Amino acid sequence: MTGDASRRAPGGRAASAPLMGKATEPTIFEYSAPGRRAWSLRTTGLPEWSAEELVPAAHLRAEPLALPEVAERDLVGHFTRLSHRQYSVDLGAYPLGSCTMKYNPKVCDEAASLAAFRDVHPATPPVGAQGWLQVLVELEEALCEITGMAAATLQPAAGAAGELTGLLLMRAWHELAGERRTRVVVPESAHGTNPASVTLGGYTPVTVGTDARGLVDRAALAAVLGPDVAGIVLTNPNTLGLFEEEILEIAQMVHDVGGLLYYDGANLNPILGVVRPGDMGFDIVHLNLHKTFATPHGGGGPGAGPVAVSQRLVDLLPGPRPVRVGDGYGFATPPRSIGRIHSFHGNALVLLRAWCYIKLNGGEGLRRVAQVSVLNANWLHEKLRGAYDFPFDRPVMHECVVSAASLKRETGVRALDVAKRLLEEGFHAPTVYFPLVVEESLMIEPTETESPETVAALAEALVSIAAEARAHAAAGEHQPAHDAPRTTPVGRLDETRAARKLVATFDARERPAD
Ligand SMILES: *Cc1c(COP(=O)(O)O)cnc(C)c1O
């Protein structure tokens, strides 16, 4: 395929378009022209084989694959322009609550791009991969020290994959004891993946409510606990950014009915080096390396969601696991392993970045991460007093949840409008309408990597958006926030259209004329 080069000369349109303006960037196919190439290795002097010589005829395509043919200059220009239309953690603050969009240190990327790590095939026998295995074993040991658990699997590729792994471990544990339990308790403030993972794990989720303090309602918990409860999935601090103070009592209640405690440790920021899930009585915990341990989130992946367990669950962990063998390293599969969760060793280059981050910070550095993330969130929270409602007016952990309910009543400007208006101020939006237990919620997580000046500017922007809305309402004027964002490459999107009218392929000929 050659693309429709006659309609749009390569680079022509884009060359006249501003770097970050509203102009549409053509697809890579629209830059294509027959025979255009970036670079080639034709000068190596090695013999060249044709496809026919290398692949049996029966396996060859009848028609060549429809790939774009572009010059390197146009290729680099295209992707660079696209990258300029994005907001990212490298550009500025990204206070997307629950997602911990902290800055990712470049030195960790540097380590992951070293050929000695990058170019090792995952099937290399242990003798040829001792350095890699050392990294994986040391990462597991560090995560166990941080969480207070006995052993961990590094295989799960994300937080949700870790949750499923944890639920499968819970299931295997009860089955070994000859028990068939059917329900798992999930607080109503839980992350959406929690009830989904419980269901995928073959259990029925049972919801318990939140009390007036924003914590698990213990009376409601007592009412649902029984011999058919396999366990509870809990986040501490919970998704309201609040620390479950009665966690030891909750652990006792669940253990008393023979259930296990699962800790959703996606966001470990505020407790790093301060308290440990293992010491709180948890049996299973997953961590999101792509949140707490500063590895890239990617476009939905690759991430890494290691799962750490207490001593009594170690024999069930997925395998094979990298382990110490004498003075070196090898693999071992636990005797009652639930099996593989991922091919090879998980997303190894993400694991390497997290190992690097932990080594760089050390124990003291990680505790400082926790302290500064909590300080930044509380400082920001206090600055928003008066502009937004405080559904739970208590000190928060690494993120704060405020509500735009009064603002909406007074001005018609909703949490969604505030989020869109914030984009115009040069910040990424916070999480909105989650947790579900708070009306018009804005969940804001500044993270520890932002300077006091940046957190102050973010607070100032949020306060001035509320003030602007109130001023316009008082004057009976149209609300600018309703039209936001007006300065981004793409304006206000129809939030449901992509789901209702899924278009999975693109044909340049169908692009509307503009
Ligand atoms: C992000 C998050 C998850 C899910 O993690 P993924 O890597 O996106 O699958 C689960 N629980 C909580 C509390 C989270 O913040």
Short mmCIF file of C-alpha atoms and ligand atoms in Angstrom, two decimals:
data_model
loop_
_atom_site.label_atom_id
_atom_site.label_comp_id
_atom_site.label_asym_id
_atom_site.label_seq_id
_atom_site.Cartn_x
_atom_site.Cartn_y
_atom_site.Cartn_z
CA MET A 1 0.00 0.00 0.00
CA THR A 2 1.29 3.39 -0.87
CA GLY A 3 -1.14 5.62 0.97
CA ASP A 4 -2.93 8.47 -0.73
CA ALA A 5 0.11 10.66 -1.28
CA SER A 6 -1.60 12.74 -3.93
CA ARG A 7 -4.18 14.05 -1.48
CA ARG A 8 -1.64 15.28 1.01
CA ALA A 9 2.00 15.89 0.16
CA PRO A 10 4.20 14.36 2.89
CA GLY A 11 4.82 16.97 5.53
CA GLY A 12 3.04 19.61 3.51
CA ARG A 13 0.07 20.20 5.74
CA ALA A 14 1.92 19.65 8.92
CA ALA A 15 4.77 21.96 7.88
CA SER A 16 2.36 24.87 7.81
CA ALA A 17 0.65 23.79 11.05
CA PRO A 18 1.73 25.16 14.40
CA LEU A 19 3.54 22.68 16.66
CA MET A 20 0.76 22.34 19.19
CA GLY A 21 -2.17 23.93 17.44
CA LYS A 22 -5.51 22.42 16.61
CA ALA A 23 -4.46 21.34 13.10
CA THR A 24 -4.95 17.65 12.43
CA GLU A 25 -1.79 15.59 12.07
CA PRO A 26 -2.14 13.19 9.13
CA THR A 27 -1.68 9.50 9.84
CA ILE A 28 1.64 7.89 8.95
CA PHE A 29 -0.09 6.23 5.97
CA GLU A 30 -0.87 9.62 4.51
CA TYR A 31 2.86 10.42 4.34
CA SER A 32 3.51 7.23 2.38
CA ALA A 33 4.87 7.24 -1.17
CA PRO A 34 6.04 4.16 -3.10
CA GLY A 35 9.68 3.33 -2.58
CA ARG A 36 10.35 5.85 0.20
CA ARG A 37 12.68 4.44 2.86
CA ALA A 38 14.21 5.60 6.13
CA TRP A 39 17.54 3.74 6.18
CA SER A 40 18.81 0.36 5.12
CA LEU A 41 21.62 -2.04 5.95
CA ARG A 42 22.38 -2.85 2.31
CA THR A 43 26.03 -1.94 2.68
CA THR A 44 26.96 -4.70 5.15
CA GLY A 45 28.42 -6.87 2.40
CA LEU A 46 26.67 -9.92 3.83
CA PRO A 47 24.70 -12.09 1.42
CA GLU A 48 21.06 -11.08 1.07
CA TRP A 49 18.27 -13.62 0.95
CA SER A 50 14.88 -13.02 -0.53
CA ALA A 51 11.72 -13.88 1.38
CA GLU A 52 11.21 -16.86 -0.97
CA GLU A 53 14.59 -18.30 0.05
CA LEU A 54 13.90 -17.93 3.79
CA VAL A 55 10.21 -18.86 4.17
CA PRO A 56 8.35 -21.83 2.63
CA ALA A 57 6.11 -20.59 -0.20
CA ALA A 58 2.97 -21.81 1.58
CA HIS A 59 3.60 -19.36 4.43
CA LEU A 60 4.23 -16.31 2.26
CA ARG A 61 1.61 -13.59 1.76
CA ALA A 62 0.10 -13.32 -1.68
CA GLU A 63 0.10 -9.54 -1.40
CA PRO A 64 2.74 -7.47 0.38
CA LEU A 65 1.70 -6.12 3.78
CA ALA A 66 0.18 -2.65 3.54
CA LEU A 67 2.87 -0.74 5.41
CA PRO A 68 3.52 2.98 5.05
CA GLU A 69 6.63 3.87 3.05
CA VAL A 70 8.16 7.02 4.48
CA ALA A 71 11.47 8.85 4.63
CA GLU A 72 13.18 9.10 8.03
CA ARG A 73 12.72 12.87 8.03
CA ASP A 74 8.95 12.60 7.69
CA LEU A 75 8.79 9.71 10.12
CA VAL A 76 10.61 11.61 12.88
CA GLY A 77 8.63 14.78 12.16
CA HIS A 78 5.34 12.89 12.37
CA PHE A 79 6.01 11.25 15.71
CA THR A 80 7.65 14.34 17.19
CA ARG A 81 4.60 16.43 16.28
CA LEU A 82 2.31 13.81 17.79
CA SER A 83 4.41 13.79 20.98
CA HIS A 84 3.99 17.58 21.22
CA ARG A 85 0.23 17.17 21.29
CA GLN A 86 0.43 15.02 24.42
CA TYR A 87 0.63 15.91 28.07
CA SER A 88 3.01 13.74 30.06
CA VAL A 89 4.83 13.42 33.39
CA ASP A 90 7.89 14.83 31.63
CA LEU A 91 5.99 18.07 30.87
CA GLY A 92 4.55 18.93 34.26
CA ALA A 93 2.35 18.07 37.22
CA TYR A 94 -0.05 15.19 36.62
CA PRO A 95 -2.25 15.09 39.76
CA LEU A 96 -4.39 12.14 38.63
CA GLY A 97 -5.53 10.73 41.98
CA SER A 98 -5.06 7.01 42.61
CA CYS A 99 -2.69 6.78 39.64
CA THR A 100 0.47 8.17 41.29
CA MET A 101 1.79 9.86 38.17
CA LYS A 102 5.13 10.76 39.71
CA TYR A 103 8.12 11.77 37.63
CA ASN A 104 10.14 8.77 36.40
CA PRO A 105 13.88 9.31 36.91
CA LYS A 106 15.83 9.02 33.66
CA VAL A 107 18.67 7.11 35.31
CA CYS A 108 16.33 4.11 35.68
CA ASP A 109 15.61 4.21 31.94
CA GLU A 110 19.34 4.43 31.38
CA ALA A 111 19.88 1.22 33.37
CA ALA A 112 17.11 -0.53 31.47
CA SER A 113 18.69 0.39 28.15
CA LEU A 114 22.10 -1.12 28.97
CA ALA A 115 22.79 -3.82 26.40
CA ALA A 116 23.90 -6.22 29.16
CA PHE A 117 20.31 -6.25 30.41
CA ARG A 118 18.32 -5.33 27.32
CA ASP A 119 19.84 -7.88 24.96
CA VAL A 120 19.56 -10.97 27.19
CA HIS A 121 16.97 -13.42 25.88
CA PRO A 122 14.47 -14.40 28.61
CA ALA A 123 15.11 -18.09 27.86
CA THR A 124 18.84 -17.74 28.61
CA PRO A 125 19.81 -20.46 31.13
CA PRO A 126 20.65 -19.14 34.63
CA VAL A 127 24.39 -19.55 34.06
CA GLY A 128 24.24 -16.85 31.39
CA ALA A 129 21.90 -14.50 33.25
CA GLN A 130 23.29 -14.30 36.80
CA GLY A 131 23.20 -10.47 36.85
CA TRP A 132 19.58 -10.41 35.75
CA LEU A 133 18.60 -13.02 38.33
CA GLN A 134 20.41 -11.07 41.04
CA VAL A 135 18.35 -7.98 40.17
CA LEU A 136 15.09 -9.96 40.30
CA VAL A 137 15.94 -11.68 43.58
CA GLU A 138 17.07 -8.41 45.19
CA LEU A 139 13.92 -6.67 44.00
CA GLU A 140 11.77 -9.41 45.52
CA GLU A 141 13.69 -9.16 48.80
CA ALA A 142 13.33 -5.37 48.86
CA LEU A 143 9.58 -5.54 48.18
CA CYS A 144 9.20 -8.11 50.97
CA GLU A 145 11.10 -5.86 53.37
CA ILE A 146 8.94 -2.89 52.38
CA THR A 147 5.67 -4.80 52.76
CA GLY A 148 6.62 -7.07 55.69
CA MET A 149 5.85 -10.22 53.70
CA ALA A 150 7.76 -13.50 53.25
CA ALA A 151 8.08 -13.90 49.46
CA ALA A 152 6.78 -12.39 46.23
CA THR A 153 6.11 -13.16 42.60
CA LEU A 154 7.26 -10.58 40.08
CA GLN A 155 5.24 -12.02 37.20
CA PRO A 156 1.93 -10.07 37.19
CA ALA A 157 1.95 -7.39 34.50
CA ALA A 158 -0.22 -4.79 36.26
CA GLY A 159 -2.14 -4.03 39.42
CA ALA A 160 -5.27 -5.78 38.20
CA ALA A 161 -3.20 -8.82 37.14
CA GLY A 162 -1.74 -8.81 40.67
CA GLU A 163 -5.25 -8.74 42.13
CA LEU A 164 -6.29 -11.73 40.04
CA THR A 165 -3.10 -13.54 41.13
CA GLY A 166 -3.95 -12.74 44.75
CA LEU A 167 -7.52 -13.99 44.39
CA LEU A 168 -6.26 -17.22 42.78
CA LEU A 169 -3.86 -17.65 45.70
CA MET A 170 -6.74 -17.09 48.12
CA ARG A 171 -8.78 -19.68 46.25
CA ALA A 172 -5.97 -22.23 46.19
CA TRP A 173 -5.39 -21.70 49.93
CA HIS A 174 -9.00 -22.45 50.82
CA GLU A 175 -9.20 -25.39 48.40
CA LEU A 176 -6.11 -26.93 49.99
CA ALA A 177 -7.92 -26.73 53.31
CA GLY A 178 -10.85 -28.53 51.65
CA GLU A 179 -13.10 -25.49 51.90
CA ARG A 180 -15.38 -24.00 49.27
CA ARG A 181 -15.95 -20.39 50.20
CA THR A 182 -17.95 -18.19 47.87
CA ARG A 183 -17.81 -14.52 48.93
CA VAL A 184 -15.13 -11.83 49.18
CA VAL A 185 -15.75 -8.53 50.98
CA VAL A 186 -14.93 -5.29 49.14
CA PRO A 187 -15.49 -1.82 50.69
CA GLU A 188 -17.72 0.47 48.63
CA SER A 189 -14.89 2.99 48.29
CA ALA A 190 -12.71 0.33 46.55
CA HIS A 191 -10.96 0.80 43.24
CA GLY A 192 -13.12 -0.56 40.40
CA THR A 193 -10.64 -3.32 39.65
CA ASN A 194 -11.24 -4.89 43.09
CA PRO A 195 -14.79 -6.20 42.59
CA ALA A 196 -13.88 -7.09 38.98
CA SER A 197 -10.90 -9.19 40.12
CA VAL A 198 -13.00 -10.85 42.83
CA THR A 199 -15.51 -11.87 40.16
CA LEU A 200 -12.78 -13.08 37.78
CA GLY A 201 -11.32 -15.09 40.66
CA GLY A 202 -14.61 -16.98 40.89
CA TYR A 203 -16.04 -15.23 43.97
CA THR A 204 -19.05 -13.03 44.59
CA PRO A 205 -18.09 -9.55 45.81
CA VAL A 206 -19.97 -8.32 48.90
CA THR A 207 -19.93 -4.59 49.55
CA VAL A 208 -19.45 -2.97 52.95
CA GLY A 209 -20.15 0.71 53.41
CA THR A 210 -18.13 3.68 54.61
CA ASP A 211 -18.80 5.28 57.99
CA ALA A 212 -19.06 9.01 58.72
CA ARG A 213 -15.28 9.21 59.06
CA GLY A 214 -14.72 7.76 55.56
CA LEU A 215 -13.44 4.45 56.99
CA VAL A 216 -14.74 0.88 56.72
CA ASP A 217 -18.00 0.58 58.67
CA ARG A 218 -17.09 -2.11 61.20
CA ALA A 219 -20.67 -2.92 62.14
CA ALA A 220 -21.49 -3.46 58.47
CA LEU A 221 -18.39 -5.65 58.14
CA ALA A 222 -19.39 -7.78 61.13
CA ALA A 223 -22.83 -8.26 59.56
CA VAL A 224 -21.47 -9.79 56.33
CA LEU A 225 -18.65 -11.93 57.79
CA GLY A 226 -19.26 -15.66 58.00
CA PRO A 227 -17.79 -19.08 57.18
CA ASP A 228 -18.47 -18.61 53.45
CA VAL A 229 -16.26 -15.47 53.30
CA ALA A 230 -12.92 -16.23 51.64
CA GLY A 231 -11.41 -12.88 52.53
CA ILE A 232 -11.48 -9.11 52.22
CA VAL A 233 -9.82 -6.85 49.65
CA LEU A 234 -8.79 -3.60 51.29
CA THR A 235 -6.75 -0.53 50.44
CA ASN A 236 -5.03 1.30 53.27
CA PRO A 237 -4.96 4.25 52.95
CA ASN A 238 -8.34 3.83 51.29
CA THR A 239 -9.38 5.55 48.08
CA LEU A 240 -10.58 8.58 50.06
CA GLY A 241 -6.92 9.10 50.94
CA LEU A 242 -7.65 8.14 54.57
CA PHE A 243 -5.80 5.64 56.75
CA GLU A 244 -7.94 2.80 58.12
CA GLU A 245 -7.11 3.30 61.79
CA GLU A 246 -8.85 0.15 62.98
CA ILE A 247 -7.01 -2.11 60.58
CA LEU A 248 -5.79 -4.47 63.34
CA GLU A 249 -9.36 -5.02 64.57
CA ILE A 250 -10.54 -5.54 60.97
CA ALA A 251 -7.75 -8.09 60.39
CA GLN A 252 -8.75 -9.93 63.57
CA MET A 253 -12.42 -10.02 62.54
CA VAL A 254 -11.63 -11.47 59.09
CA HIS A 255 -9.09 -13.99 60.41
CA ASP A 256 -11.59 -15.10 63.06
CA VAL A 257 -13.93 -16.40 60.34
CA GLY A 258 -11.02 -18.09 58.54
CA GLY A 259 -10.75 -15.45 55.79
CA LEU A 260 -7.60 -13.94 54.30
CA LEU A 261 -6.74 -10.23 54.01
CA TYR A 262 -5.77 -8.91 50.62
CA TYR A 263 -4.04 -5.53 50.50
CA ASP A 264 -4.46 -3.46 47.35
CA GLY A 265 -1.05 -1.80 47.52
CA ALA A 266 -1.26 -0.07 44.15
CA ASN A 267 -0.49 3.20 45.90
CA LEU A 268 2.09 2.52 48.59
CA ASN A 269 3.52 6.04 48.50
CA PRO A 270 2.35 7.31 51.92
CA ILE A 271 3.39 4.26 53.93
CA LEU A 272 6.79 3.47 52.40
CA GLY A 273 9.15 2.88 55.30
CA VAL A 274 6.46 3.93 57.79
CA VAL A 275 4.06 0.99 58.23
CA ARG A 276 3.91 -2.42 56.55
CA PRO A 277 0.87 -4.39 55.33
CA GLY A 278 2.44 -7.54 56.83
CA ASP A 279 2.49 -5.92 60.27
CA MET A 280 -1.14 -4.85 59.83
CA GLY A 281 -2.15 -8.51 59.46
CA PHE A 282 -2.43 -8.78 55.68
CA ASP A 283 -1.77 -12.13 53.97
CA ILE A 284 -1.46 -11.00 50.33
CA VAL A 285 -0.45 -7.65 48.85
CA HIS A 286 0.07 -6.41 45.32
CA LEU A 287 2.18 -3.39 44.46
CA ASN A 288 2.08 -1.24 41.35
CA LEU A 289 5.68 -0.64 40.37
CA HIS A 290 4.34 1.77 37.73
CA LYS A 291 2.88 3.93 40.48
CA THR A 292 4.89 3.81 43.69
CA PHE A 293 8.22 2.76 42.21
CA ALA A 294 8.35 5.36 39.44
CA THR A 295 8.36 3.11 36.39
CA PRO A 296 6.51 4.29 33.28
CA HIS A 297 2.79 3.59 33.07
CA GLY A 298 3.09 3.32 29.31
CA GLY A 299 -0.04 3.51 27.22
CA GLY A 300 -1.79 1.13 29.57
CA GLY A 301 1.32 -1.00 29.91
CA PRO A 302 3.79 -2.50 30.32
CA GLY A 303 3.45 -2.17 34.04
CA ALA A 304 4.28 -4.57 36.83
CA GLY A 305 2.15 -5.69 39.76
CA PRO A 306 4.24 -8.00 41.97
CA VAL A 307 2.33 -9.93 44.64
CA ALA A 308 3.88 -10.54 48.05
CA VAL A 309 2.50 -13.10 50.52
CA SER A 310 2.88 -14.17 54.12
CA GLN A 311 4.79 -17.33 55.02
CA ARG A 312 1.79 -19.66 54.91
CA LEU A 313 1.08 -18.83 51.23
CA VAL A 314 4.66 -19.03 49.88
CA ASP A 315 4.29 -22.59 48.53
CA LEU A 316 1.38 -21.48 46.32
CA LEU A 317 3.16 -18.64 44.49
CA PRO A 318 3.43 -18.66 40.69
CA GLY A 319 6.65 -20.12 39.35
CA PRO A 320 9.31 -20.53 38.31
CA ARG A 321 10.71 -17.95 40.72
CA PRO A 322 14.23 -16.51 40.60
CA VAL A 323 15.95 -17.67 43.80
CA ARG A 324 19.35 -17.73 45.47
CA VAL A 325 21.18 -21.03 44.84
CA GLY A 326 24.41 -21.33 46.82
CA ASP A 327 26.52 -18.29 45.93
CA GLY A 328 24.57 -17.65 42.75
CA TYR A 329 21.05 -17.59 41.36
CA GLY A 330 18.66 -20.00 39.67
CA PHE A 331 14.97 -20.84 39.43
CA ALA A 332 12.60 -22.81 41.63
CA THR A 333 8.90 -23.57 41.31
CA PRO A 334 6.98 -23.64 44.63
CA PRO A 335 5.60 -27.12 45.44
CA ARG A 336 1.91 -26.16 45.25
CA SER A 337 2.27 -23.35 42.72
CA ILE A 338 -0.89 -21.97 41.12
CA GLY A 339 1.10 -21.91 37.85
CA ARG A 340 2.26 -19.14 35.57
CA ILE A 341 0.68 -15.69 35.47
CA HIS A 342 2.96 -14.28 32.75
CA SER A 343 5.41 -15.62 30.20
CA PHE A 344 9.03 -15.80 31.42
CA HIS A 345 9.71 -13.45 34.36
CA GLY A 346 7.11 -10.71 33.87
CA ASN A 347 7.94 -7.30 32.41
CA ALA A 348 11.61 -7.58 33.29
CA LEU A 349 12.77 -4.16 32.09
CA VAL A 350 10.10 -2.54 34.27
CA LEU A 351 11.27 -4.66 37.21
CA LEU A 352 14.83 -3.49 36.57
CA ARG A 353 13.74 0.16 36.68
CA ALA A 354 11.99 -0.39 40.02
CA TRP A 355 15.08 -2.15 41.44
CA CYS A 356 17.12 0.86 40.32
CA TYR A 357 14.66 3.30 41.97
CA ILE A 358 14.77 1.39 45.27
CA LYS A 359 18.59 1.20 45.22
CA LEU A 360 18.86 4.92 44.45
CA ASN A 361 16.56 5.92 47.30
CA GLY A 362 17.55 3.39 49.94
CA GLY A 363 15.39 2.95 53.04
CA GLU A 364 15.77 6.57 54.17
CA GLY A 365 15.00 7.91 50.71
CA LEU A 366 11.85 5.81 50.44
CA ARG A 367 10.62 7.06 53.82
CA ARG A 368 11.23 10.59 52.56
CA VAL A 369 9.13 9.79 49.46
CA ALA A 370 6.29 8.88 51.83
CA GLN A 371 6.72 11.98 53.99
CA VAL A 372 6.87 14.45 51.10
CA SER A 373 3.95 12.85 49.23
CA VAL A 374 1.80 13.17 52.38
CA LEU A 375 3.02 16.72 53.02
CA ASN A 376 2.27 17.82 49.46
CA ALA A 377 -1.23 16.32 49.55
CA ASN A 378 -2.13 17.87 52.91
CA TRP A 379 -0.72 21.25 51.96
CA LEU A 380 -2.73 21.23 48.74
CA HIS A 381 -5.85 20.03 50.58
CA GLU A 382 -5.66 22.94 53.05
CA LYS A 383 -5.27 25.46 50.21
CA LEU A 384 -8.55 24.26 48.67
CA ARG A 385 -10.55 24.95 51.85
CA GLY A 386 -13.41 27.33 51.07
CA ALA A 387 -13.20 26.83 47.31
CA TYR A 388 -14.40 23.21 47.40
CA ASP A 389 -16.25 21.02 49.92
CA PHE A 390 -14.38 18.66 52.22
CA PRO A 391 -16.54 15.53 52.47
CA PHE A 392 -14.21 14.15 55.16
CA ASP A 393 -12.38 16.94 56.91
CA ARG A 394 -9.41 14.98 58.22
CA PRO A 395 -5.66 14.85 57.51
CA VAL A 396 -5.11 12.86 54.33
CA MET A 397 -2.34 10.54 53.17
CA HIS A 398 -0.82 10.88 49.67
CA GLU A 399 -3.95 12.27 47.97
CA CYS A 400 -7.01 14.28 48.87
CA VAL A 401 -10.62 14.02 47.79
CA VAL A 402 -12.62 17.26 47.60
CA SER A 403 -16.08 17.82 46.20
CA ALA A 404 -17.45 20.32 43.71
CA ALA A 405 -21.05 19.67 44.91
CA SER A 406 -21.57 23.19 46.35
CA LEU A 407 -19.83 24.76 43.38
CA LYS A 408 -22.19 22.91 41.03
CA ARG A 409 -25.26 24.00 43.02
CA GLU A 410 -24.12 27.63 43.14
CA THR A 411 -22.71 28.01 39.62
CA GLY A 412 -23.59 25.01 37.44
CA VAL A 413 -19.87 24.23 37.10
CA ARG A 414 -19.31 20.54 37.78
CA ALA A 415 -16.22 18.51 38.73
CA LEU A 416 -15.84 17.60 35.05
CA ASP A 417 -15.81 21.29 34.05
CA VAL A 418 -13.19 22.06 36.71
CA ALA A 419 -11.02 19.23 35.39
CA LYS A 420 -11.33 20.45 31.78
CA ARG A 421 -10.69 24.06 32.80
CA LEU A 422 -7.54 22.95 34.64
CA LEU A 423 -6.10 21.65 31.35
CA GLU A 424 -6.13 25.23 30.09
CA GLU A 425 -3.99 26.21 33.07
CA GLY A 426 -1.29 23.78 31.95
CA PHE A 427 -1.95 20.94 34.40
CA HIS A 428 -3.26 17.46 33.82
CA ALA A 429 -6.72 16.94 35.28
CA PRO A 430 -7.26 15.17 38.61
CA THR A 431 -9.35 12.00 38.78
CA VAL A 432 -13.06 12.90 38.80
CA TYR A 433 -16.20 11.07 39.93
CA PHE A 434 -14.11 8.52 41.84
CA PRO A 435 -14.39 7.34 44.56
CA LEU A 436 -18.09 6.88 43.89
CA VAL A 437 -19.05 7.55 47.51
CA VAL A 438 -18.32 11.28 47.10
CA GLU A 439 -20.62 13.47 45.01
CA GLU A 440 -18.82 15.54 42.31
CA SER A 441 -15.49 14.26 43.60
CA LEU A 442 -12.09 15.55 42.58
CA MET A 443 -9.32 13.19 43.66
CA ILE A 444 -6.03 15.03 43.62
CA GLU A 445 -2.60 13.46 44.07
CA PRO A 446 0.25 15.93 43.67
CA THR A 447 2.96 13.27 44.41
CA GLU A 448 6.29 13.96 46.05
CA THR A 449 8.15 14.74 42.83
CA GLU A 450 6.49 18.16 42.44
CA SER A 451 8.21 21.18 43.95
CA PRO A 452 6.46 23.44 46.51
CA GLU A 453 6.15 26.07 43.75
CA THR A 454 4.37 23.62 41.45
CA VAL A 455 1.98 22.43 44.17
CA ALA A 456 1.26 26.07 45.02
CA ALA A 457 0.56 26.87 41.36
CA LEU A 458 -1.76 23.86 41.12
CA ALA A 459 -3.66 24.94 44.26
CA GLU A 460 -3.87 28.50 42.95
CA ALA A 461 -5.26 27.27 39.60
CA LEU A 462 -7.94 25.13 41.31
CA VAL A 463 -8.95 27.96 43.64
CA SER A 464 -9.11 30.52 40.83
CA ILE A 465 -11.27 28.20 38.70
CA ALA A 466 -13.82 28.02 41.54
CA ALA A 467 -13.61 31.81 42.05
CA GLU A 468 -14.08 32.42 38.32
CA ALA A 469 -17.17 30.17 38.31
CA ARG A 470 -18.69 32.01 41.28
CA ALA A 471 -17.94 35.43 39.72
CA HIS A 472 -19.57 34.46 36.42
CA ALA A 473 -22.58 32.99 38.23
CA ALA A 474 -22.97 36.19 40.29
CA ALA A 475 -22.86 38.28 37.10
CA GLY A 476 -25.28 35.91 35.36
CA GLU A 477 -22.68 35.26 32.65
CA HIS A 478 -21.92 32.20 30.55
CA GLN A 479 -19.43 29.90 32.32
CA PRO A 480 -16.10 29.64 30.45
CA ALA A 481 -15.50 26.29 32.19
CA HIS A 482 -18.40 24.83 30.23
CA ASP A 483 -16.43 25.32 26.98
CA ALA A 484 -13.11 24.13 28.36
CA PRO A 485 -10.63 23.01 27.22
CA ARG A 486 -10.21 25.71 24.58
CA THR A 487 -6.40 25.66 24.24
CA THR A 488 -5.61 21.98 23.77
CA PRO A 489 -5.18 20.17 20.40
CA VAL A 490 -8.53 18.46 21.01
CA GLY A 491 -11.46 20.23 22.70
CA ARG A 492 -14.21 18.76 24.90
CA LEU A 493 -14.78 15.16 23.89
CA ASP A 494 -18.06 13.30 23.85
CA GLU A 495 -17.28 11.02 26.80
CA THR A 496 -19.43 8.10 25.69
CA ARG A 497 -19.22 8.20 21.91
CA ALA A 498 -16.05 6.13 21.65
CA ALA A 499 -17.75 3.34 23.58
CA ARG A 500 -21.07 3.62 21.75
CA LYS A 501 -19.65 4.03 18.25
CA LEU A 502 -16.44 2.04 18.18
CA VAL A 503 -14.31 2.71 15.10
CA ALA A 504 -11.34 0.36 15.13
CA THR A 505 -9.94 1.05 11.65
CA PHE A 506 -8.99 4.24 9.84
CA ASP A 507 -9.42 5.04 6.16
CA ALA A 508 -7.94 8.37 5.07
CA ARG A 509 -10.52 8.63 2.27
CA GLU A 510 -13.24 8.85 4.91
CA ARG A 511 -11.61 11.73 6.74
CA PRO A 512 -14.02 14.65 6.69
CA ALA A 513 -12.75 17.55 4.54
CA ASP A 514 -11.55 20.43 6.72
C1 LIG B 1 -4.28 1.73 39.76
C2 LIG B 1 -4.96 0.94 40.78
C3 LIG B 1 -5.28 -0.40 40.53
C4 LIG B 1 -5.11 -1.10 39.20
O1 LIG B 1 -3.78 -1.11 38.72
P1 LIG B 1 -3.50 -1.34 37.15
O2 LIG B 1 -2.02 -1.45 37.05
O3 LIG B 1 -4.06 -0.15 36.46
O4 LIG B 1 -4.18 -2.61 36.74
C5 LIG B 1 -5.86 -1.10 41.56
N1 LIG B 1 -6.13 -0.53 42.75
C6 LIG B 1 -5.84 0.77 43.01
C7 LIG B 1 -6.15 1.35 44.37
C8 LIG B 1 -5.25 1.56 42.03
O5 LIG B 1 -4.99 2.84 42.26
#
